[in-house]
Amino acid sequence: MKQLVRHVTALLESQEQRQRARRPDDQQNHVRAVEGVICNLAYAILNPPLPTGWLATDTRNGERGKGRYDNPAFGTTYRNLLAQLEANGVLHRQTPAAFRGERHSIRPTSRFGDMVRSSGISFADFGADPAREVVLLRRVKRSYSPETGRPRKDAKQVDYEDTSTSRAYRAAVRELNAFLDQADIAFLDDGLEPVVDPHSRTLTRRFTIFDEQELRFDQVGRLFGGFWLSLKKERRKQIRINGEPVIDLDYQSMFTRLAYADLCLQPPAGDLYAIPGLEAHRSGVKLAMNCFLFDETPKRRTWPQDMGFSLETGADIAGADTIQGKLPDGWTVNRTKKAILTVHPALERAWGRGLGYRLMWQESEILLAVLRELMEQNIPALGLHDGLLVPLSRMDTALEVMRHQSKAIVGVELPCSVKA
């Protein structure tokens, strides 16, 4: 990979007609920009971006390259670099119609693809930029669409000033990433699409603030980025850690138990999502209860058209399952709420005040603590929001750590088990 980058860099420099050499800092940024583009194009040969094969890229000058989430190498000369690479048959460029608000995009040429394949480059040759920001904060502004009248959310990343909290979170994520980077983690090829890159392990932690809230890091906070997080459940059985199959462990009814802990109450025994009349619709009950936890007022009268802000993943998604689609016909918000409150009357005090975003943060704090303790015991584990994948032989140790860390963080030992 390095040899390929050096080859392309030398090719570009041999064709430059400069009156004088770049300053040292500018030359360093030039080399890093070439490296960044070539590495991403080469990666797209091994793992083509779906569904179009094109890589979106920001070619606007403005503030690009200057923010917390930017690489300073991609400054005002980036657009010229792409033109040079196109002229040398390395990439194709695509400029979208301005009125559609889309970004420019690039893709590798077939000639460049031949260079990558003949070089014997594999997933093991790639790694994330160690300077990449791993603590992400975005501001979500809620409004209503003038066309449909439906609520909508506009999200924008916040170029925040560091605090002692953000620094501590960043150090913890980077330490975990460094540990996972050296761990023996593999994926047994199952011949399915998309292709799985077991070396894609760099995690980021993502926080959210709303509307005019001040800077804070106690909402959401989940980990994203590892290859296992986007894998369908049935494909995770192909993962190997230290040569062993993995087992999926999770906390039972975690969100509802965290809500009870916030109220300083004990939940009833048994399955918390078993509601009379809805015994065959457990997933719908779970979504409905989570919806009430994320509501910021108790005035909901209809189910959301879609989940919008996924209560399962914490990520904005389109076309998510509707709550209504997971409940029987005729189960309105009011009817469902009354049925749930017959089993969980205390939860009415937790609903309608936006508590879910802080519970998601508590969930993430527990998971990070579990991963950290296992790391200290030299046990690689892959976090899954409210659970984790561990080597089969370390199951009992991991379950004990999960119970211990939940008690340490929220004062209650949350039950956990092998995921069904």
XYZ file of C-alpha atoms in Angstrom, residues 13-410:
398
model
C 5.229 15.454 -8.729
C 6.998 14.567 -11.979
C 4.294 16.436 -13.891
C 4.051 19.501 -11.682
C 5.360 22.758 -13.073
C 6.140 24.672 -9.911
C 8.312 27.770 -9.730
C 9.444 26.848 -6.241
C 9.197 23.955 -3.832
C 6.368 23.746 -1.329
C 7.022 24.789 2.215
C 7.649 21.775 4.520
C 4.178 21.920 6.108
C 2.493 22.260 2.712
C 4.515 19.356 1.317
C 3.534 17.182 4.280
C -0.139 18.013 3.761
C 0.176 17.328 0.030
C 1.616 13.869 0.672
C -1.046 13.122 3.285
C -3.820 14.201 0.910
C -2.496 11.938 -1.848
C -2.222 9.100 0.656
C -5.776 9.677 1.883
C -7.303 9.636 -1.591
C -5.276 6.667 -2.834
C -6.004 4.590 0.266
C -9.740 5.248 0.037
C -9.788 4.451 -3.679
C -7.824 1.248 -3.107
C -10.181 0.240 -0.293
C -13.119 0.823 -2.663
C -11.577 -1.744 -5.017
C -11.602 -4.392 -2.272
C -14.940 -3.344 -0.792
C -16.962 -1.300 -3.321
C -19.275 1.241 -1.665
C -22.897 0.226 -2.058
C -25.071 0.753 -3.931
C -23.426 3.033 -6.521
C -19.693 2.357 -6.262
C -19.042 6.101 -5.794
C -17.371 7.747 -2.777
C -18.896 11.041 -1.628
C -16.347 13.787 -1.038
C -16.506 17.438 -0.005
C -14.736 19.669 -2.540
C -15.971 23.005 -1.204
C -13.183 25.218 0.064
C -14.811 27.236 2.859
C -13.964 25.785 6.257
C -13.152 22.305 4.958
C -9.950 20.992 6.489
C -10.144 23.327 9.488
C -12.658 21.724 11.847
C -12.391 19.089 14.545
C -13.673 16.383 12.218
C -11.521 17.388 9.235
C -8.085 16.313 8.119
C -6.060 19.527 7.667
C -4.393 18.024 4.593
C -7.637 18.383 2.653
C -7.545 22.150 2.327
C -7.851 24.534 -0.609
C -5.656 22.456 -2.940
C -7.807 19.325 -2.652
C -9.934 20.074 -5.708
C -6.809 20.531 -7.839
C -5.427 17.242 -6.549
C -8.560 15.391 -7.672
C -8.234 16.963 -11.128
C -4.610 15.795 -11.347
C -5.529 12.265 -10.311
C -8.304 12.194 -12.885
C -5.927 13.394 -15.598
C -3.571 10.541 -14.704
C -6.245 7.877 -14.972
C -6.478 7.160 -11.256
C -10.082 8.209 -10.629
C -13.307 9.409 -12.185
C -15.088 12.486 -10.838
C -18.812 13.133 -10.768
C -20.240 16.599 -10.221
C -23.899 16.582 -9.140
C -26.523 19.129 -10.086
C -26.113 22.087 -7.727
C -29.818 22.397 -6.989
C -29.989 18.884 -5.544
C -27.542 19.701 -2.750
C -25.529 16.526 -3.337
C -21.803 16.182 -2.827
C -19.183 15.513 -5.437
C -18.137 11.898 -5.718
C -15.185 9.891 -7.004
C -14.518 6.280 -7.922
C -11.404 4.354 -8.974
C -10.728 3.675 -12.620
C -10.321 0.134 -13.951
C -6.650 0.931 -14.567
C -6.160 1.839 -10.912
C -8.056 -1.284 -9.920
C -5.558 -3.378 -11.862
C -2.714 -1.643 -10.006
C -4.282 -2.467 -6.636
C -4.963 -6.103 -7.478
C -1.511 -6.677 -8.957
C 0.059 -5.216 -5.801
C -1.513 -7.919 -3.635
C -3.107 -5.341 -1.327
C -5.545 -6.736 1.266
C -7.745 -5.425 4.094
C -4.843 -5.944 6.499
C -2.940 -3.127 4.767
C -5.398 -0.420 5.843
C -5.857 1.444 9.101
C -7.667 4.517 10.367
C -5.826 7.818 10.733
C -4.733 7.825 14.409
C -5.531 11.563 14.597
C -9.154 10.984 13.593
C -11.693 12.410 16.039
C -13.413 9.592 17.922
C -15.735 11.652 20.156
C -18.478 13.045 17.949
C -21.122 15.532 19.026
C -24.041 16.547 16.874
C -26.835 19.034 17.403
C -30.313 17.980 16.342
C -32.855 20.703 15.640
C -36.490 19.619 15.611
C -39.006 21.275 13.336
C -42.001 20.468 11.148
C -42.013 19.993 7.397
C -44.020 22.775 5.725
C -45.021 20.315 2.991
C -46.294 17.427 5.131
C -46.647 18.916 8.597
C -44.715 15.953 9.953
C -41.902 16.413 12.472
C -38.369 16.315 11.112
C -34.876 16.489 12.504
C -31.919 18.364 11.047
C -28.565 17.210 12.440
C -25.218 18.989 12.277
C -21.909 18.060 13.836
C -20.714 20.448 16.554
C -17.111 21.681 16.411
C -17.017 21.750 20.202
C -14.423 23.033 22.654
C -12.838 20.234 24.666
C -13.768 19.621 28.290
C -12.249 17.288 30.866
C -15.125 14.912 30.095
C -14.566 14.862 26.326
C -10.831 14.367 26.832
C -11.428 11.419 29.157
C -13.920 9.856 26.745
C -11.501 10.291 23.825
C -8.621 8.700 25.728
C -10.816 5.735 26.689
C -12.022 5.123 23.122
C -8.524 5.409 21.686
C -7.182 2.981 24.286
C -9.929 0.504 23.383
C -9.223 0.964 19.667
C -5.519 0.331 20.172
C -6.312 -2.881 22.072
C -8.748 -4.133 19.422
C -6.307 -3.246 16.651
C -3.786 -5.719 18.087
C -6.331 -8.412 18.946
C -6.705 -11.699 17.064
C -10.092 -11.071 15.423
C -11.088 -12.795 12.194
C -14.153 -13.425 10.043
C -14.645 -16.736 8.257
C -15.722 -15.870 4.729
C -19.308 -16.966 4.147
C -19.501 -15.867 0.524
C -22.264 -13.358 1.250
C -22.489 -9.651 0.466
C -21.431 -7.171 1.585
C -17.825 -8.260 2.017
C -16.701 -8.180 5.655
C -13.446 -6.460 6.622
C -12.410 -7.842 10.033
C -9.725 -5.166 10.287
C -12.342 -2.390 10.361
C -12.369 -1.986 14.140
C -12.000 1.739 14.793
C -14.803 2.830 17.110
C -16.216 6.303 17.615
C -18.477 7.466 20.420
C -21.396 9.644 19.363
C -23.270 12.108 21.541
C -26.289 14.289 20.787
C -27.589 17.649 21.972
C -30.922 19.158 20.961
C -32.078 22.544 19.721
C -30.568 25.157 22.043
C -29.071 22.846 24.666
C -25.630 23.798 25.917
C -22.586 21.592 25.370
C -22.976 18.294 27.225
C -21.875 14.679 26.935
C -24.624 12.781 28.745
C -27.039 12.005 25.914
C -26.749 8.925 23.662
C -22.967 8.221 23.729
C -23.107 4.870 21.940
C -20.190 3.275 20.102
C -20.234 2.998 16.311
C -17.844 1.934 13.582
C -16.757 -1.658 14.161
C -17.481 -4.131 11.364
C -19.520 -6.366 13.709
C -22.042 -3.611 14.488
C -23.487 -3.563 10.977
C -23.427 -7.338 10.552
C -26.710 -9.192 10.515
C -27.131 -11.405 13.564
C -26.853 -14.643 11.603
C -23.478 -13.634 10.126
C -21.878 -12.886 13.489
C -21.375 -16.614 14.060
C -18.548 -16.356 11.509
C -16.484 -14.103 13.816
C -13.519 -15.640 15.612
C -11.642 -14.105 18.550
C -8.349 -15.798 19.451
C -9.425 -18.544 17.067
C -12.631 -19.262 19.041
C -16.272 -18.882 18.039
C -17.995 -15.976 19.767
C -21.094 -15.924 21.916
C -23.602 -13.050 22.046
C -24.361 -11.764 25.556
C -26.834 -9.033 26.430
C -28.658 -7.338 29.254
C -32.288 -8.379 29.640
C -34.883 -5.616 29.027
C -32.092 -3.122 29.686
C -33.842 0.124 28.798
C -36.862 -0.538 30.960
C -34.671 -1.696 33.846
C -32.627 1.502 33.573
C -35.871 3.484 33.760
C -36.821 1.651 36.948
C -33.342 2.333 38.354
C -33.810 6.048 37.577
C -37.002 5.937 39.653
C -35.135 4.063 42.432
C -37.608 1.188 42.109
C -37.385 -2.557 41.515
C -39.103 -3.858 38.362
C -41.537 -6.778 38.631
C -40.231 -10.294 38.136
C -40.287 -12.001 34.748
C -40.285 -10.674 31.212
C -40.885 -6.933 31.426
C -42.325 -6.850 27.907
C -44.994 -9.487 28.604
C -48.216 -7.457 28.549
C -51.731 -9.003 28.742
C -53.294 -9.040 25.290
C -49.941 -8.489 23.573
C -48.154 -11.728 24.448
C -47.421 -12.465 20.778
C -46.217 -8.924 20.077
C -43.212 -8.519 22.362
C -41.160 -6.462 19.858
C -44.046 -4.016 19.438
C -44.377 -3.615 23.198
C -40.652 -2.976 23.487
C -40.736 -0.291 20.793
C -43.817 1.327 22.332
C -42.268 1.467 25.813
C -39.072 2.939 24.405
C -41.108 5.477 22.413
C -42.750 6.699 25.626
C -39.306 7.039 27.229
C -38.055 9.196 24.353
C -41.192 11.357 24.186
C -40.601 14.786 25.694
C -44.245 15.357 26.618
C -46.948 12.911 27.739
C -49.335 14.161 25.058
C -48.720 11.617 22.306
C -51.956 10.572 20.632
C -50.707 8.734 17.532
C -47.790 6.461 16.768
C -44.892 7.978 14.813
C -45.063 7.356 11.061
C -41.646 5.762 11.362
C -39.146 5.580 14.161
C -37.079 8.445 12.705
C -34.532 8.413 15.507
C -34.067 4.696 15.917
C -34.692 3.614 19.470
C -32.707 0.487 18.738
C -29.508 1.985 17.307
C -29.604 5.683 18.144
C -28.984 6.513 14.474
C -31.206 8.419 12.112
C -32.745 5.964 9.701
C -35.368 6.052 6.993
C -38.069 3.469 6.545
C -37.733 1.938 9.983
C -40.425 -0.424 11.202
C -43.462 1.397 12.541
C -44.683 0.648 16.021
C -48.174 0.134 14.662
C -46.818 -2.506 12.286
C -45.602 -4.525 15.264
C -48.854 -4.298 17.234
C -52.263 -5.821 16.471
C -54.875 -3.740 14.637
C -56.766 -1.393 16.898
C -54.006 -0.965 19.472
C -53.877 2.809 19.690
C -51.389 4.781 21.771
C -53.918 5.189 24.572
C -54.927 1.527 24.636
C -51.326 0.324 24.548
C -50.270 2.740 27.265
C -53.092 1.625 29.568
C -52.245 -2.040 29.015
C -48.553 -1.476 29.825
C -49.390 0.544 32.934
C -51.441 -2.338 34.344
C -48.106 -4.163 34.663
C -45.789 -1.160 35.113
C -47.792 1.634 36.814
C -44.606 3.285 38.116
C -43.271 3.885 34.595
C -45.806 6.633 33.970
C -43.437 8.904 35.925
C -40.568 8.045 33.541
C -42.482 8.633 30.318
C -42.907 11.860 28.413
C -39.827 13.654 29.697
C -37.162 12.689 27.162
C -35.441 10.349 29.593
C -34.466 7.882 26.873
C -31.491 9.888 25.624
C -29.892 9.881 29.082
C -30.691 6.194 29.568
C -28.915 5.520 26.282
C -25.878 7.311 27.724
C -26.052 5.200 30.910
C -26.233 2.108 28.729
C -23.099 3.250 26.879
C -21.276 3.992 30.140
C -21.973 0.461 31.359
C -20.806 -1.070 28.087
C -17.565 0.975 28.044
C -16.847 -0.043 31.627
C -17.408 -3.708 30.749
C -15.143 -3.502 27.691
C -12.469 -1.728 29.734
C -12.476 -4.331 32.531
C -12.312 -7.171 30.019
C -9.467 -5.372 28.234
C -7.578 -5.200 31.541
C -7.947 -8.983 31.715
C -6.673 -9.230 28.111
C -10.049 -10.443 26.847
C -11.046 -8.868 23.503
C -14.791 -8.156 23.340
C -16.920 -6.502 20.686
C -19.583 -4.131 22.005
C -23.184 -4.255 20.712
C -24.853 -1.265 22.465
C -26.634 -3.320 25.167
C -24.450 -6.416 24.903
C -21.219 -7.820 23.513
C -19.540 -10.659 21.650
C -16.843 -12.566 23.536
C -14.865 -15.770 22.951
C -16.948 -18.755 24.002
C -14.446 -19.792 26.696
C -14.729 -16.361 28.378
C -18.533 -16.321 28.643
C -18.760 -16.756 32.427
C -16.117 -14.113 33.082
C -17.864 -11.651 30.785
C -21.282 -12.227 32.403
C -19.814 -11.583 35.832
C -18.176 -8.360 34.619
C -21.474 -7.247 33.046
C -23.333 -7.723 36.316
C -20.599 -6.056 38.355
C -20.303 -2.965 36.160
C -24.041 -2.350 35.956
C -24.195 -2.364 39.764
C -21.205 -0.013 39.972
C -22.669 2.531 37.533
C -26.428 2.593 38.172
